[in-house]
mmCIF file of C-alpha atoms in Angstrom:
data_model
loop_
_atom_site.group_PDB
_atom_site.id
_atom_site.type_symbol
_atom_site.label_atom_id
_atom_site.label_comp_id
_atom_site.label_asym_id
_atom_site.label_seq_id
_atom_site.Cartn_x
_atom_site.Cartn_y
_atom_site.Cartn_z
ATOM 1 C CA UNK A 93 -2.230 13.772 -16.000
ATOM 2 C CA UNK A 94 -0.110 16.057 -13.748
ATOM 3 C CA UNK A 95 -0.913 13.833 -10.748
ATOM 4 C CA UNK A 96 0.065 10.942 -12.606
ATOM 5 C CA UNK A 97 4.225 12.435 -13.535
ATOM 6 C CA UNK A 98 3.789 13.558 -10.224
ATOM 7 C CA UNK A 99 3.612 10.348 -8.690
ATOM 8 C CA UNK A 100 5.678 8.578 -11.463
ATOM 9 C CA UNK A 101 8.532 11.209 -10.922
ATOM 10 C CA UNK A 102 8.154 10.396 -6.789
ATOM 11 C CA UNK A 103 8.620 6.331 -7.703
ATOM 12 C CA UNK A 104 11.649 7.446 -9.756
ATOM 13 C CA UNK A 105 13.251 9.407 -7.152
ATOM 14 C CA UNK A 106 12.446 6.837 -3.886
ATOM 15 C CA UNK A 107 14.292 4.293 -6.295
ATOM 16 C CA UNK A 108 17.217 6.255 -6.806
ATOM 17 C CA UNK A 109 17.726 7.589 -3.267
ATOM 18 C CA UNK A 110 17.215 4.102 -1.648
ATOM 19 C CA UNK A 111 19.890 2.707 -4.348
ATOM 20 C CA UNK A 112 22.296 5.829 -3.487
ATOM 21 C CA UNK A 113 22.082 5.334 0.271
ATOM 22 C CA UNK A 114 20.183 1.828 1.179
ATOM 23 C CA UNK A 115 21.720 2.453 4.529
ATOM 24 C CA UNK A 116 18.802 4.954 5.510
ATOM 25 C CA UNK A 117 16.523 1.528 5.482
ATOM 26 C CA UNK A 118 18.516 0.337 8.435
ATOM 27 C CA UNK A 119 18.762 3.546 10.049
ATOM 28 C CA UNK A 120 14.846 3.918 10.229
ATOM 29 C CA UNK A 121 14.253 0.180 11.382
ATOM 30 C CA UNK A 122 16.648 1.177 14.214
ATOM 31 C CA UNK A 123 13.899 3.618 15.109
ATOM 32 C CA UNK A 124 11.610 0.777 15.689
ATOM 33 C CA UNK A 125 13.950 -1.775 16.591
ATOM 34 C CA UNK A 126 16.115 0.158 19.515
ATOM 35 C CA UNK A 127 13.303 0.293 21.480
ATOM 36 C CA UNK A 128 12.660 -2.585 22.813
ATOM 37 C CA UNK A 129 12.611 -4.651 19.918
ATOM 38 C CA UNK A 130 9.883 -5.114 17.138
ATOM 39 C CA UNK A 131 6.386 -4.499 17.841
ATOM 40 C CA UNK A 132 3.563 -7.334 16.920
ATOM 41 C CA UNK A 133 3.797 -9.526 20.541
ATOM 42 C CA UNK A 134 0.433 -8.597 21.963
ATOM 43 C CA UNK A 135 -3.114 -9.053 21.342
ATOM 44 C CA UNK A 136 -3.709 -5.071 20.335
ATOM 45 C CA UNK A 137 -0.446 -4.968 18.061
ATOM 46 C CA UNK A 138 -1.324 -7.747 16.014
ATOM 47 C CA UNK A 139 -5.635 -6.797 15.965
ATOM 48 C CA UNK A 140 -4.183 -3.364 14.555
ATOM 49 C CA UNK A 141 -2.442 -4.486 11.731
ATOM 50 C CA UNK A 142 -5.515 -7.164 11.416
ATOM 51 C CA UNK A 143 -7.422 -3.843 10.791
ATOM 52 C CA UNK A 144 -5.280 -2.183 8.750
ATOM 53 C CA UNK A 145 -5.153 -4.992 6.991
ATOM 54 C CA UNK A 146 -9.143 -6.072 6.245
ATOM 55 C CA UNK A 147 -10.364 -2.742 6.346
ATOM 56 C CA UNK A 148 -9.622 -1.954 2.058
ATOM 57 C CA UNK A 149 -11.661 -5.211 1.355
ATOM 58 C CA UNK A 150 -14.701 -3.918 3.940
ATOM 59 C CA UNK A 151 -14.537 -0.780 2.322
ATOM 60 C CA UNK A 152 -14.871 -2.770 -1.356
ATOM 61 C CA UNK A 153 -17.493 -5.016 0.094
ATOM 62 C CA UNK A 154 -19.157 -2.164 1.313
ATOM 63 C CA UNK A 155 -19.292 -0.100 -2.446
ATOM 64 C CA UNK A 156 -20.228 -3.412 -4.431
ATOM 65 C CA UNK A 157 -23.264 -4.041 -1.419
ATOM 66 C CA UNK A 158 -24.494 -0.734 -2.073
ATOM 67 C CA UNK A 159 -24.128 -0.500 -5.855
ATOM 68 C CA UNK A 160 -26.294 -4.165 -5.604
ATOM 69 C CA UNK A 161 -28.950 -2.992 -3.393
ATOM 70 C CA UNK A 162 -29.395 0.189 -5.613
ATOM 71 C CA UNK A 163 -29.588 -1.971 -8.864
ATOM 72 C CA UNK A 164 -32.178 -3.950 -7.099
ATOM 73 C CA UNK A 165 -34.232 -0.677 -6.241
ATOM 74 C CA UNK A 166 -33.438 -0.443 -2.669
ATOM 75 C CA UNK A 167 -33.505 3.518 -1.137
ATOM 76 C CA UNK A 168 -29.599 3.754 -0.023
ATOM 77 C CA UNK A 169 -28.493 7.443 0.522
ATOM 78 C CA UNK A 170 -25.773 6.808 -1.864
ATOM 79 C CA UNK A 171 -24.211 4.248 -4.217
ATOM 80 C CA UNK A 172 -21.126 3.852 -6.664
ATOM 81 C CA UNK A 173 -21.963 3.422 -10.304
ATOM 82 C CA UNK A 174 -21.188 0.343 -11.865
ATOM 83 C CA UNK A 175 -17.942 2.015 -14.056
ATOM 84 C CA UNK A 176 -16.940 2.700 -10.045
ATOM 85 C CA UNK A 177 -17.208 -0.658 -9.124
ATOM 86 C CA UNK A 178 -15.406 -1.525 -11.955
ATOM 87 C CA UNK A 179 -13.087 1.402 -10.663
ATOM 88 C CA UNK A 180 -12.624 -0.466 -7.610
ATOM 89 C CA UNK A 181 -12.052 -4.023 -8.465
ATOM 90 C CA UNK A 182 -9.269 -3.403 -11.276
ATOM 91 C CA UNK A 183 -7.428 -1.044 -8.868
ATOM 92 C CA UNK A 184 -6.829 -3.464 -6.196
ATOM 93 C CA UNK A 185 -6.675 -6.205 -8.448
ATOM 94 C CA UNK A 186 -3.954 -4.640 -10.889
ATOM 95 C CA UNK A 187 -2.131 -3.130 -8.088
ATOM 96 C CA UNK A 188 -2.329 -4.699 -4.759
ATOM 97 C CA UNK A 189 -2.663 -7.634 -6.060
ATOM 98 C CA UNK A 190 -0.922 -8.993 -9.783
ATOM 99 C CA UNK A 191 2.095 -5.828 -9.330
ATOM 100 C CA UNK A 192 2.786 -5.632 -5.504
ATOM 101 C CA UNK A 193 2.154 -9.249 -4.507
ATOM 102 C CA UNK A 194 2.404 -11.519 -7.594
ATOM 103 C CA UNK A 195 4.670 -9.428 -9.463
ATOM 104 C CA UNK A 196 7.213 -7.938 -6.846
ATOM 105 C CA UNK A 197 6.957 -9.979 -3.278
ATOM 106 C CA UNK A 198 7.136 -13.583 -4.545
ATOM 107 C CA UNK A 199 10.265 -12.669 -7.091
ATOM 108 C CA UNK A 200 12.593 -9.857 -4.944
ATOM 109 C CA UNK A 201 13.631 -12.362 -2.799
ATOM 110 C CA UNK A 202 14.658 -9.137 -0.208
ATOM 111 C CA UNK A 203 14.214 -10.317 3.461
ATOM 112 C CA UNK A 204 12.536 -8.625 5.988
ATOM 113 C CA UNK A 205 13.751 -6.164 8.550
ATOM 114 C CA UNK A 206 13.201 -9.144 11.197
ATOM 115 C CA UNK A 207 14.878 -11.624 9.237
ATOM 116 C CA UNK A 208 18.273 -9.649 8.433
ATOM 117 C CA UNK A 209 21.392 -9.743 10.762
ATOM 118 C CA UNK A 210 21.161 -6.304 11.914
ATOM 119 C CA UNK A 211 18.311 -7.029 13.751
ATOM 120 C CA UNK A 212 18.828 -10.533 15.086
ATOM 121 C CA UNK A 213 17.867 -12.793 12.009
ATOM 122 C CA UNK A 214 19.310 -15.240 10.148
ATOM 123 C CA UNK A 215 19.939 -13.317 6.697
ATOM 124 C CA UNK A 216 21.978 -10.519 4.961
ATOM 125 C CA UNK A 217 20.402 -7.376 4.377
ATOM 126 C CA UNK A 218 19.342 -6.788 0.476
ATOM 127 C CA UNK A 219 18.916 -3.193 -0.756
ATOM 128 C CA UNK A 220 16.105 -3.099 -3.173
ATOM 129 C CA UNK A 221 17.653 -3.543 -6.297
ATOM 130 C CA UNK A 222 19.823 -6.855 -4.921
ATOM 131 C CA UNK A 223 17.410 -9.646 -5.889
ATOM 132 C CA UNK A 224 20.042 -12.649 -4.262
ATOM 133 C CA UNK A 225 18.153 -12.219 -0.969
ATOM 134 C CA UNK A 226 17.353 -15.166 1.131
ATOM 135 C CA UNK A 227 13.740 -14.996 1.370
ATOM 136 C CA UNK A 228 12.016 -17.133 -0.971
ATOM 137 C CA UNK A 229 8.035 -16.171 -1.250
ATOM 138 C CA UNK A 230 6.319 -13.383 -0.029
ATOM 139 C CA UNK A 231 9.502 -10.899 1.248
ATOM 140 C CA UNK A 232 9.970 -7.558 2.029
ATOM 141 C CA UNK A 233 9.767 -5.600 -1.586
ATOM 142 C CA UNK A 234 7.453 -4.389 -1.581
ATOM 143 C CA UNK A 235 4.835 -4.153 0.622
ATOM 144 C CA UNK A 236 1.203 -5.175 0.213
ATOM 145 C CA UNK A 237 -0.247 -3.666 3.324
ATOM 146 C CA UNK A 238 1.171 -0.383 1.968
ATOM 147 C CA UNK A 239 -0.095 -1.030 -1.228
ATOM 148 C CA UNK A 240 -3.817 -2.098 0.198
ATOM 149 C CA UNK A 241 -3.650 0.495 2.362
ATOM 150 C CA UNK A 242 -3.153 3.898 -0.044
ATOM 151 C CA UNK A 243 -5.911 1.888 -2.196
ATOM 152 C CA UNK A 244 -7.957 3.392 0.356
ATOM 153 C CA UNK A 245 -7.627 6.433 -1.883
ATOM 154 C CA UNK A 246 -9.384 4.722 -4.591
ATOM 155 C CA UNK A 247 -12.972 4.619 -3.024
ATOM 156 C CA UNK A 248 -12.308 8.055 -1.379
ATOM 157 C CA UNK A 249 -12.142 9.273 -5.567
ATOM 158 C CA UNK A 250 -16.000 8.086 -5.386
ATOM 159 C CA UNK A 251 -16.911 9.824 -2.521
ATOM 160 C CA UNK A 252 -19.646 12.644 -3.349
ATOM 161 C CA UNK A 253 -17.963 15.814 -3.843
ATOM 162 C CA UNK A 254 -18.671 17.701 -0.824
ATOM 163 C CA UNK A 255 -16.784 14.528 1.094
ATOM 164 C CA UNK A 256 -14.394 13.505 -1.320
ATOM 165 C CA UNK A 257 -11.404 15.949 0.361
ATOM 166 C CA UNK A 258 -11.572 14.627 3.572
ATOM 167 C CA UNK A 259 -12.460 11.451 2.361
ATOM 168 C CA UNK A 260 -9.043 11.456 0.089
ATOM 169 C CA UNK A 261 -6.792 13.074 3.073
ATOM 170 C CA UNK A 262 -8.607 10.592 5.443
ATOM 171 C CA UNK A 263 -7.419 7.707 3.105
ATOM 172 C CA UNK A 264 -4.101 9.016 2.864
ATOM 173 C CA UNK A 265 -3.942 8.785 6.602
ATOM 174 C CA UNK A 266 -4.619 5.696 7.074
ATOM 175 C CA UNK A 267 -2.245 4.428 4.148
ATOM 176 C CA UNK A 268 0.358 6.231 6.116
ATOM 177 C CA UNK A 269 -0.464 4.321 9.663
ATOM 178 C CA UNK A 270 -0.842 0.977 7.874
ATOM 179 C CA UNK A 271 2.915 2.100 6.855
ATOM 180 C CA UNK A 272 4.318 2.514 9.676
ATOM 181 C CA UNK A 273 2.903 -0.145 11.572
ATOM 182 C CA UNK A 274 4.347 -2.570 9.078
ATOM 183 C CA UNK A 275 7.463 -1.200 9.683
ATOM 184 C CA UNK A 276 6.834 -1.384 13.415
ATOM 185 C CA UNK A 277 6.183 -4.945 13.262
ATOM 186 C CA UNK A 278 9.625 -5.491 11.482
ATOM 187 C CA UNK A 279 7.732 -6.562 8.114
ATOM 188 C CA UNK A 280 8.964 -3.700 6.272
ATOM 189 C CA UNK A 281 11.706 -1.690 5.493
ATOM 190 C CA UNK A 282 11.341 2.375 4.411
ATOM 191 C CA UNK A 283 11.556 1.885 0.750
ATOM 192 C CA UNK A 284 8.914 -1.111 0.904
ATOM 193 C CA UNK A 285 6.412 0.827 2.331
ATOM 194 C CA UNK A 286 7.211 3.931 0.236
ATOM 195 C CA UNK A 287 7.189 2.122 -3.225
ATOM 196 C CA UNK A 288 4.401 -0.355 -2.555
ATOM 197 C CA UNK A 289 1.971 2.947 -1.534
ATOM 198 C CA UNK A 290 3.229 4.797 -4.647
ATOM 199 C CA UNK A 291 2.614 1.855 -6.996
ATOM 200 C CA UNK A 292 -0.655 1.394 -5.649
ATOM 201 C CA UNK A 293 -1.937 5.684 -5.938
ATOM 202 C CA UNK A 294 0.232 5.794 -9.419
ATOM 203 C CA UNK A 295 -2.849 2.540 -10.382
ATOM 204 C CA UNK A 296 -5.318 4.421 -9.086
ATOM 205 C CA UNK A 297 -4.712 7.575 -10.915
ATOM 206 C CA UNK A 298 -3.689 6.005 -14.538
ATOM 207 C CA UNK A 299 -7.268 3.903 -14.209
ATOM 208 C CA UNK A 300 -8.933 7.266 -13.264
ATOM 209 C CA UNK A 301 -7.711 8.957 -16.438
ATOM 210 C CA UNK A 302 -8.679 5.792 -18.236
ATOM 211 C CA UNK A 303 -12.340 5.311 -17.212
ATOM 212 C CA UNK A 304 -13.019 9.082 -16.793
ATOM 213 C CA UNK A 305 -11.065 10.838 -19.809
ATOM 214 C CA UNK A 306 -12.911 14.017 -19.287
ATOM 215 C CA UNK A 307 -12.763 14.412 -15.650
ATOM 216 C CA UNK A 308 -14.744 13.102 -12.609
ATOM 217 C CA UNK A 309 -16.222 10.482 -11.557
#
């Protein structure tokens, strides 16, 4: 429970600060920007945030294949229960998928750093809470890649114990490169990135408490 106010209080307080000052969202797509532009022109740039991008639903293929081959009595060294699978599916499902990008992206209307004046586009800037964007489907608040991305956390929680630190710090990592590669590219602003990995651990950890009441898995 004190992970879950913990992140709860962090969504709270990323709202509020980006409302107080939305100007620090420009100021840290300058960082990208200034520099020659946006990233995302070459053939590496774009096959990293491909990976970024596919590796959550390897990772789930990966868990259900070896929960399936251990339910069919094949010898795999290890395997997710079935409540873990279940784990899985609802986390990405509930968070990545009906909050961040049913829920948030296709109604926010915010455009993306690429799109907005500031940085050669067509369209005003929006701060988060300005839902009179431009963009029409699939904008800037908030991000799935983020969101996908710190869902990496979720199958890190199933790890055995003796790997399930590294495999949680390991996940953190990459939510945090998936970040700022989206922000990189000119996809995503500061706040999008920051909110859409929150949403996504604050799912993971109220579905934890949920399945496993006592503790675990």
């Amino acid at each position: 429970m004190r992970w879950i106010l913990v992140v709860a209080a962090l969504i709270a307080l990323t709202l509020a600060v980006f409302a107080l000052w939305p100007g620090v969202d420009l100021a840290v797509a300058h960082v990208f920007y200034d520099r020659g532009g946006f990233a995302g022109h070459d053939r590496l740039e774009r096959f990293g945030r491909d990976f970024f991008r596919v590796a959550p639903f390897v990772a789930l293929a990966a868990y259900i294949a070896l929960y399936a081959l251990r339910r069919a009595g094949v010898a795999v060294f290890w395997a997710p229960t079935g409540l873990g699978v279940i784990f899985l599916i609802a986390t990405i499902a509930i968070g990545s998928g009906l909050i961040v990008n049913l829920g948030l992206k296709d109604h926010t209307h915010r455009p993306r750093p690429v799109h907005v004046v500031d940085f050669g586009g067509p369209d005003a800037f929006r701060p988060w809470y300005r839902f009179d964007g431009a963009c029409k489907a699939n904008c800037s608040f908030v991000s799935g890649e983020a969101a996908s991305g710190f869902w990496m956390v979720a199958p890190a929680l199933l790890a055995p114990p003796p790997w399930r630190a590294p495999a949680v710090a390991g996940a953190l990592v990459f939510g945090a490169a998936a970040s700022v590669l989206r922000m990189a590219f000119g996809g995503h602003f500061l706040s999008d990135v920051l909110l859409g990995g929150l949403i996504s651990l604050l799912v993971i950890l109220v579905a934890r408490r949920l399945l496993w009441p006592k503790g675990g898995p």
